[in-house]
Amino acid sequence: MSAEPQVERSPKVSDEVKKTTCYMCACRCGINVHLRDGKVRYIEGNRDHPVNQGVLCAKGSAGIMQHYSPARLRNPLRRVGPRGSGRFEAISWEEALQTATDWLAPIRKTDPKKLAFFTGRDQSQALTGWWAQQYGTPNFAAHGGFCSVNMAAGGIYTIGGAFWEFGSPDWDLTEIFVLFGVAEDHDSNPIKMGLGKLKTRGKRVVSVNPVQTGYAAISDDWYGITPGTDGLFILSLIRELMLSGNIDVDYLSRYTNAPWLVIQNPGAANDGLFLRDADGKPQIIDRKTGKTVAHDAAGTSCQLKGEVKLPEGGVAVPSFMLMANAYLDDAYAPEAVADKIGIPAARVKQLAADLADAAFAKQITIKQPWTDWKGERHEEMIGRPVSMHAMRGISAHSNGFQTCRALHVLQLLLGSVEVPGGFRFKPPYPKPAHVHPKPAGRPDQVTPGQPMAGAPLGYVLGPEDLIIDKTGAPQRIDKAYSWDAPMSAHGLMHMVISNAVAGDPYPVDVLFMYMANMAWNSSMNTRGVMDMLTEKDPHTGEYKIPKIIYSDAYQSEMVAYADLILPDTTYLERHDAISLLDRPICEADGVADAIRWPVLEPDRDVRGFQSVLLDLGARLGLPGMVNDDGTAKYADYGDYIVNHERKPGIGPLAGFRGDTGASEGRGTPNKGQLDAYIANGGFWHKDIPAAAKYYKMANMDYQNFAVDMGFYDSPQPYAFQIYSETLQKFRLAAEGHGDVQPPAHLRDRVKQCFTPLPSWYPPFEGSAIDEDSYPLHALTQRPMAMYHSWGSQNPWLRQIHGYNPMFVSQKLADKIGVVEGDWIWVTSHHGKIRVPVAVMEGVNEHTIWTWNAIGKRKGAWQLSPDAPETKKGFLLNHLIHELLPPKGDGLRWANSDPITGQAAWFDLRVHVERAEAGTAAEVAPQFDVIAAPPNMPSPPATLRYGLEWTTTTKTKTGGQ
Ligand code: SF4
C-alpha cells in the first residue's frame, strides 16, 4: 500500500480577477488575471474583449512564467566591466536618471541629432515619437523598418491602410481567403478565430508560402512559392484576370484612380504625372460629354479608355490604359513565370479562376442604403467575397514594397477592398498617405534646445519632402527619407548601429534603445554588431558609440552592451494605453482601445519605461512634460494617459472622456478615466453605425463618424491609388527633373524600382552573388508558441520549442546525404553556421528554413549555459549582412528595399553541406558566456511554479 498525490479536480482558482491586456505578443488580447494569495494563479481570455472574445493562446497563458521569469532585471545598472562582459553595478534610480540627464541635456543644447532614440516592439510609439519630437531629434523610429514596413507603407500608399491593425478579412462573409507568406505571426488570435469561422462555414483557405507550417498547414490549397517571387506570381494572376475580363470595372471607376488621366510626355518634367485642373484636382474624361472634369465632380461618370491631347505637348490617358499595357505583357503569362516562381502555370490559372469565381459568381448584396462622397445614394452594398492577408513573408525582400502594392492592386481589380466579404478597414483607417503628416528633420527643422516642428516619422509625397540637406546628404542616422530609402515611413533601425559606428552620415553621442535585442536576434550580422558596439576610436580610446542607454524588463543579450540600464516592469505591473493615436485594436465594425494597469506591484526596483521617459523628459525640461514652474507635468504614465491632450479633446484614450466620462472620441480629460476602463474590463468599444460599415473611404456616413470620433478634423474621402504619382515623382527626379535629384550612383536604381504601377524585379542579393554557388533560399518563421526572443526563455514555452533545427526538403536531404538529426554547414556570402537538420515535406525545394529567435547566447536570459537553446538553437542572422556584397564600383548598398529601406531578411541565399561526423557537439558559432548582472537570482535547475497551491490527498493505491 502506498500513498501518491492526486490532482484536485475542482481547486479554488483565485481570490480576485483583474482584467487587463496581454503583451505576450503584439495582438493585445483582453485577459482576466486571476490572483491568489497576491500572486498570479491563472490567466484566461476575456470573453467580452473585441480582439479575442475569450480566446487565449499558448503564449498568453504562459504569461505567468514571463511575469515570474528569473531573467527579470532587478535594479538600475551601471556598466563597470568592458562592454559585452555583462559586468555591472546596481545603482539607485536617482543616480540612473541623473546620469541619463547628464548625458542627454548637453547634446540637446548643441546638436540634438546626437541622440539616436530607437525602440523595438514597444506599444507606446505615440509617446516615444512625441518624446523624440519634443527633445528635438529626428533620429527616432521603432522596429518597423526591420519588420514589415513594406506591407504597412505599401498599403498606406495604395489603399490607405494595410492588413492586421489597419484591417481584416470579412470573416463572416468571405468565400475565399488567401494568405501570402504569413507564419503564425502578427494578428495571431484574430486570424485563428477567423480561420475557425471559415472552416466551420466550409470556405476555401489558400496559402502562398514557401513553407507549409502554421496557418498554411490547414489550408485547402498550398502554393509553395519560391521566396522573393510573390510579386511575379501576383502580376501573373492580375494578367489572367484582366485577360479573362474578370475585373470590377464599376468599382475601379468609382473608387480607384484607374480613370485619372496620366500625362504621357516622354522626357518632359510632367511625364507620368496626373493631369490636374487649376485647383490641382486630378482629371477624368466624363463619359457623357467627353470632356475632362475633376475626378470628384458630382454627376459624372468616367471613361477608362480614351486620350486627351494636351496643348503644351503630349497626351493624357486614363491610368487604367497604362495598367492594361503593363500587365497584359506576355512576360507575366503563367507559362513565362512558372519556373521562376516554382508554381506550374495551370495552378496559377486555377487560382485566378477561383478568385474570379468567388468575386463575381458569388457576389454578395446587402440591403443597406448609404451615401457616397459625391452625394450619390446607394440602396445596397455590393460585396466581392475575396479576402487576403500578408505580412513579413512578402515584405522582407528588396522588392517587397512593390510586391505589397501589387497585392493590393489585385484586391482592387477584384473590387474586394472595403466591401462585404472582402478586406475591411479598422478605424481609424482608412487614412491615405496624404492625410498623414510628413516627417520632420530637415536642417531647418532641427534647432538645438527646441522641439522639432513635426514628428520624426510620416509619409513623404515627393522628393521635396525628403529629410536631406541642400547637398542631398541624409539627415537621419538611419538615412531614412534620404535617397537611400525615400519612402521609409518606419525608419531603418537595422542600420542605426553600423551607420553610427561608421560616422556616416555622422557619429552620435548617445544611443538610447528600448526593447530591442540588437546584440542578438534583432540585428543582421550579429557578430558584426557585437563588434561594432565594442569598437573604439583608436585616437581617443573611447567607444565609437560613446554612451548606450538601454531599457528592457529582461536580461537579453543586448543588456551586456549597454552602459546604463533602466529596468522595465513586466506587462502585469504597468500602465499602457493601447491607443488610437498609436497602433489600434479596432475591429472593422467598431472602434476600440484598451489599457494595461498594474494588477501587481513590482517586487523589484524597476519602473515602467514610459513613466521613466516622462521623468527624464521633465528633468530635461522638454515642452509638454513640464509645468510653467519647471516641475514635472505628469506623475507617471498613468497620469499622462488620462491628462495628455495631443490636441484639444484628443488624448491617448478615446473612451470615457469629458467631465462625466460620457464623451467618446473627443472630450476633455476625465480624472476617472482609468477607473472607468478598469470597471469596463480594461477596454472601450463603440460600434460603427450600419450605414457606415463598408466603403469607408467613400462613405459619408463613415467619414462623418470619423470626424466625430476625432480621426480627422474634416471628412477625407479619397480614391485608391493604383497608379502612384508619388513614385513617379521620384522617378522623374532620377531622370533629371526638379530641384531635388538623387545622386548619380542611385539614379538607375530609382528609375528601375520606383515604377508608378507595381512591378517585379529580382531580389538584390540573388543578383549580387553567383546564384549557382548559393542555390538555396534560407528563411525564418516565427513559431506559433513564441514571440521574438521573449518566448524562448519562458519555461512553459521552451517545452514546446527548446531548440530549432534547420528544416530541409527530403529531396535536398537525399542530395547532400543527411537524415533527421544530422548536422550541416550553411554558408552565405557573409558567414557560415553549423546547425542540426530536420527533414520535412511541404517546403519549396529550393528553400531551407528554421524558427526565429530560439537560439540564445550562453549566459543571457538566466538560462543554463548548457540549455538546448544555446547548444542546439541558432540564429540565421549570422549569415545575413546589413550590406549587399560590393558592387563593381566599390559601393555597397544596404540589404534593404530601395523604396522603404525595409530589411531584406528573406533575400538570403545559401549553400549547404553535410557537417563532418564528430564535429557537431553544438551549433557554431559560439560566443563567450555573458556574466549575469548583480542581484539576479541563480536560476534553479528546475523551475517550478504553483507548488504552494498543489494539494495532495492520501489514497490507497496498492489494491488497484
Ligand atoms: S495572441 Fe498574443 S496577445 Fe493574444 S493571448 Fe496570445 S500572446 Fe496574448
Coordinates of N, CA and C in Angstrom, one line a residue, residues 438-557:
K438 N 3.7 64.7 -42.8 CA 5.0 64.4 -43.4 C 6.1 64.4 -42.3
P439 N 7.2 63.7 -42.5 CA 8.2 63.6 -41.5 C 9.0 65.0 -41.3
A440 N 9.4 65.2 -40.1 CA 10.3 66.4 -39.9 C 11.7 65.9 -39.6
G441 N 12.6 66.9 -39.8 CA 14.0 66.5 -39.5 C 15.0 67.1 -40.5
R442 N 14.5 68.0 -41.4 CA 15.5 68.7 -42.3 C 16.3 69.7 -41.5
P443 N 17.4 70.1 -42.0 CA 18.2 71.1 -41.2 C 17.4 72.3 -40.7
D444 N 16.5 72.8 -41.5 CA 15.7 73.9 -41.0 C 14.7 73.6 -39.9
Q445 N 14.5 72.3 -39.7 CA 13.5 71.8 -38.7 C 14.1 71.4 -37.4
V446 N 15.5 71.3 -37.3 CA 16.1 70.8 -36.1 C 16.9 72.0 -35.5
T447 N 16.5 72.4 -34.3 CA 17.1 73.6 -33.7 C 17.5 73.2 -32.3
P448 N 18.8 73.4 -31.9 CA 19.3 73.0 -30.6 C 18.4 73.6 -29.5
G449 N 18.1 72.8 -28.5 CA 17.3 73.3 -27.4 C 15.8 73.4 -27.7
Q450 N 15.4 73.1 -28.9 CA 13.9 73.3 -29.2 C 13.3 72.0 -29.7
P451 N 12.0 71.8 -29.6 CA 11.3 70.7 -30.2 C 11.4 70.8 -31.7
M452 N 11.2 69.7 -32.4 CA 11.1 69.8 -33.9 C 9.7 70.2 -34.2
A453 N 9.6 70.8 -35.4 CA 8.3 71.4 -35.8 C 7.3 70.2 -36.1
G454 N 7.7 69.1 -36.3 CA 6.8 68.0 -36.6 C 7.4 66.7 -36.1
A455 N 6.6 65.6 -36.3 CA 7.0 64.3 -35.8 C 8.1 63.7 -36.7
P456 N 9.0 62.9 -36.1 CA 10.1 62.3 -36.9 C 9.7 61.4 -38.0
L457 N 8.5 60.7 -37.9 CA 8.0 59.8 -38.9 C 6.8 60.3 -39.5
G458 N 6.6 59.9 -40.8 CA 5.5 60.4 -41.6 C 5.5 59.8 -43.0
Y459 N 4.8 60.4 -43.8 CA 4.7 59.9 -45.2 C 5.1 61.0 -46.2
V460 N 6.1 60.8 -47.0 CA 6.5 61.8 -48.0 C 5.7 61.6 -49.2
L461 N 5.5 62.7 -49.9 CA 4.7 62.7 -51.2 C 5.5 63.0 -52.4
G462 N 6.8 63.2 -52.2 CA 7.7 63.5 -53.3 C 9.1 63.9 -52.9
P463 N 10.0 64.1 -53.8 CA 11.4 64.4 -53.4 C 11.5 65.6 -52.5
E464 N 10.6 66.6 -52.7 CA 10.7 67.8 -51.9 C 10.5 67.6 -50.4
D465 N 9.9 66.4 -50.0 CA 9.7 66.1 -48.6 C 10.8 65.3 -48.0
L466 N 11.9 65.0 -48.7 CA 12.9 64.2 -48.1 C 13.6 64.9 -47.0
I467 N 14.2 64.1 -46.1 CA 14.9 64.6 -44.9 C 16.4 64.6 -45.3
I468 N 16.8 65.6 -46.1 CA 18.2 65.7 -46.6 C 18.5 67.2 -46.6
D469 N 19.8 67.4 -46.7 CA 20.2 68.9 -46.7 C 20.4 69.3 -48.2
K470 N 20.9 70.5 -48.3 CA 20.9 71.1 -49.7 C 21.8 70.3 -50.6
T471 N 22.8 69.6 -50.1 CA 23.7 68.8 -50.9 C 23.1 67.4 -51.2
G472 N 21.9 67.1 -50.6 CA 21.3 65.8 -50.8 C 21.7 64.8 -49.7
A473 N 22.5 65.3 -48.7 CA 23.0 64.3 -47.7 C 21.9 63.9 -46.7
P474 N 21.9 62.6 -46.3 CA 20.9 62.2 -45.3 C 21.1 63.0 -44.0
Q475 N 20.0 63.2 -43.4 CA 20.0 64.0 -42.1 C 19.7 63.1 -40.9
R476 N 19.2 61.9 -41.2 CA 18.9 61.0 -40.1 C 20.0 59.9 -40.0
I477 N 20.3 59.4 -38.8 CA 21.3 58.5 -38.6 C 21.1 57.2 -39.4
D478 N 19.8 56.8 -39.6 CA 19.5 55.6 -40.3 C 19.3 55.9 -41.8
K479 N 19.5 57.1 -42.2 CA 19.3 57.6 -43.6 C 17.9 57.4 -44.1
A480 N 17.0 57.2 -43.2 CA 15.6 57.2 -43.7 C 15.2 58.5 -44.4
Y481 N 14.3 58.4 -45.3 CA 13.8 59.6 -46.1 C 14.9 60.3 -46.8
S482 N 16.0 59.6 -47.1 CA 17.1 60.1 -48.0 C 16.9 59.3 -49.3
W483 N 17.8 59.5 -50.2 CA 17.7 58.8 -51.5 C 18.0 57.3 -51.3
D484 N 18.6 56.9 -50.2 CA 18.8 55.5 -49.9 C 17.5 54.8 -49.6
A485 N 16.5 55.5 -49.0 CA 15.2 54.9 -48.7 C 14.2 56.0 -48.6
P486 N 13.8 56.5 -49.7 CA 13.0 57.8 -49.7 C 11.6 57.7 -49.0
M487 N 10.9 56.5 -49.1 CA 9.6 56.4 -48.6 C 9.6 55.5 -47.3
S488 N 10.6 55.7 -46.4 CA 10.8 54.7 -45.4 C 9.7 54.6 -44.4
A489 N 9.0 55.6 -44.1 CA 7.8 55.5 -43.2 C 8.1 55.0 -41.7
H490 N 8.9 54.0 -41.6 CA 9.1 53.5 -40.2 C 10.6 53.6 -39.8
G491 N 11.4 54.2 -40.6 CA 12.8 54.3 -40.3 C 13.6 53.0 -40.6
L492 N 14.9 53.0 -40.4 CA 15.7 51.8 -40.7 C 16.5 51.4 -39.4
M493 N 15.9 50.9 -38.4 CA 16.5 50.6 -37.2 C 17.8 49.7 -37.4
H494 N 17.7 48.8 -38.4 CA 18.8 47.8 -38.6 C 20.0 48.5 -39.1
M495 N 20.0 49.8 -39.5 CA 21.2 50.5 -40.0 C 21.8 51.4 -39.0
V496 N 21.1 51.6 -37.8 CA 21.5 52.7 -36.9 C 22.9 52.4 -36.3
I497 N 23.1 51.2 -35.8 CA 24.4 50.9 -35.2 C 25.6 51.0 -36.2
S498 N 25.4 50.4 -37.3 CA 26.5 50.4 -38.3 C 26.8 51.8 -38.8
N499 N 25.7 52.6 -39.1 CA 25.9 53.9 -39.5 C 26.6 54.8 -38.4
A500 N 26.2 54.6 -37.2 CA 26.7 55.4 -36.1 C 28.2 55.1 -35.9
V501 N 28.5 53.8 -36.0 CA 29.9 53.4 -35.8 C 30.8 53.9 -37.0
A502 N 30.2 53.9 -38.2 CA 30.9 54.4 -39.3 C 31.0 55.9 -39.4
G503 N 30.2 56.6 -38.5 CA 30.1 58.0 -38.6 C 29.5 58.5 -39.9
D504 N 28.6 57.7 -40.4 CA 28.0 58.0 -41.7 C 26.5 58.0 -41.6
P505 N 25.8 59.1 -41.6 CA 26.3 60.4 -42.1 C 27.0 61.2 -41.0
Y506 N 26.9 60.8 -39.7 CA 27.6 61.5 -38.7 C 27.7 60.6 -37.4
P507 N 28.6 60.8 -36.5 CA 28.6 60.0 -35.3 C 27.5 60.4 -34.3
V508 N 27.0 59.6 -33.5 CA 26.1 60.0 -32.4 C 26.8 60.0 -31.1
D509 N 26.2 60.6 -30.1 CA 26.8 60.6 -28.8 C 26.1 59.6 -27.8
V510 N 24.8 59.6 -28.0 CA 24.0 58.7 -27.1 C 23.1 57.8 -28.0
L511 N 23.2 56.5 -27.8 CA 22.2 55.6 -28.4 C 21.3 55.1 -27.3
F512 N 20.0 55.4 -27.4 CA 19.0 55.1 -26.4 C 18.0 54.1 -27.0
M513 N 18.0 52.9 -26.5 CA 17.1 51.9 -27.0 C 16.2 51.3 -26.0
Y514 N 15.1 50.8 -26.5 CA 14.1 50.2 -25.6 C 13.6 48.9 -26.3
M515 N 13.7 47.8 -25.5 CA 13.1 46.5 -26.0 C 13.6 46.2 -27.4
A516 N 14.8 46.2 -27.6 CA 15.4 45.9 -29.0 C 16.6 45.1 -28.8
N517 N 16.6 43.8 -29.1 CA 17.7 42.9 -28.8 C 18.7 43.0 -29.9
M518 N 19.3 44.2 -30.1 CA 20.2 44.4 -31.3 C 21.5 43.7 -31.2
A519 N 21.9 43.2 -30.0 CA 23.2 42.5 -30.0 C 22.9 41.0 -30.2
W520 N 21.7 40.7 -30.7 CA 21.4 39.2 -30.9 C 20.4 39.1 -32.1
N521 N 19.2 38.7 -31.7 CA 18.3 38.3 -32.8 C 17.6 39.4 -33.6
S522 N 17.8 40.7 -33.2 CA 17.1 41.8 -33.9 C 18.1 42.4 -34.9
S523 N 19.3 41.9 -35.0 CA 20.2 42.5 -36.0 C 20.6 41.5 -37.0
M524 N 20.8 42.0 -38.2 CA 21.6 41.3 -39.2 C 23.0 41.3 -38.8
N525 N 23.8 40.3 -39.2 CA 25.3 40.3 -39.0 C 25.6 40.4 -37.5
T526 N 25.0 39.5 -36.7 CA 25.0 39.6 -35.3 C 26.4 39.8 -34.7
R527 N 27.4 39.0 -35.2 CA 28.7 39.1 -34.6 C 29.3 40.5 -35.0
G528 N 29.0 41.0 -36.2 CA 29.5 42.3 -36.6 C 28.9 43.4 -35.7
V529 N 27.7 43.2 -35.3 CA 27.0 44.3 -34.5 C 27.7 44.2 -33.1
M530 N 27.9 43.0 -32.6 CA 28.6 43.0 -31.3 C 30.0 43.7 -31.3
D531 N 30.7 43.4 -32.4 CA 32.0 44.1 -32.6 C 31.8 45.6 -32.7
M532 N 30.8 46.0 -33.4 CA 30.6 47.5 -33.6 C 30.3 48.1 -32.2
L533 N 29.5 47.5 -31.4 CA 29.1 48.0 -30.1 C 30.3 48.2 -29.2
T534 N 31.3 47.4 -29.5 CA 32.5 47.5 -28.6 C 33.7 48.1 -29.3
E535 N 33.5 48.6 -30.5 CA 34.6 49.2 -31.3 C 35.0 50.6 -30.7
K536 N 36.3 50.8 -30.6 CA 36.8 52.0 -30.0 C 37.5 52.9 -31.1
D537 N 37.4 54.1 -30.9 CA 38.2 55.1 -31.7 C 39.6 55.0 -31.3
P538 N 40.5 54.6 -32.3 CA 41.9 54.4 -31.9 C 42.6 55.6 -31.4
H539 N 42.1 56.8 -31.8 CA 42.7 58.0 -31.3 C 42.4 58.4 -29.9
T540 N 41.1 58.2 -29.6 CA 40.6 58.6 -28.2 C 40.5 57.5 -27.2
G541 N 40.5 56.3 -27.7 CA 40.2 55.1 -26.9 C 38.8 55.0 -26.4
E542 N 38.0 55.9 -26.9 CA 36.5 55.9 -26.5 C 35.7 55.0 -27.4
Y543 N 34.7 54.4 -26.9 CA 33.8 53.6 -27.8 C 33.3 54.5 -28.9
K544 N 33.1 53.9 -30.1 CA 32.7 54.7 -31.2 C 31.2 55.2 -31.0
I545 N 30.4 54.4 -30.3 CA 29.1 54.9 -29.8 C 29.4 55.2 -28.3
P546 N 29.6 56.4 -28.0 CA 30.2 56.7 -26.6 C 29.3 56.3 -25.5
K547 N 28.0 56.4 -25.6 CA 27.1 56.1 -24.5 C 25.9 55.4 -25.0
I548 N 25.6 54.3 -24.3 CA 24.4 53.5 -24.7 C 23.5 53.3 -23.5
I549 N 22.3 53.8 -23.6 CA 21.3 53.6 -22.5 C 20.3 52.6 -23.1
Y550 N 19.9 51.6 -22.2 CA 19.0 50.6 -22.7 C 18.0 50.3 -21.6
S551 N 16.8 50.1 -22.1 CA 15.7 49.7 -21.2 C 15.1 48.4 -21.6
D552 N 14.9 47.5 -20.7 CA 14.3 46.2 -21.0 C 13.9 45.6 -19.7
A553 N 12.9 44.7 -19.7 CA 12.5 44.1 -18.5 C 13.4 42.9 -18.2
Y554 N 14.1 42.3 -19.2 CA 14.8 41.1 -19.0 C 16.3 41.2 -19.4
Q555 N 17.0 40.2 -18.9 CA 18.4 40.2 -19.2 C 18.7 39.6 -20.6
S556 N 18.3 40.4 -21.6 CA 18.5 39.9 -23.0 C 20.0 40.1 -23.3
E557 N 20.4 39.6 -24.5 CA 21.8 39.7 -24.9 C 22.2 41.1 -25.0

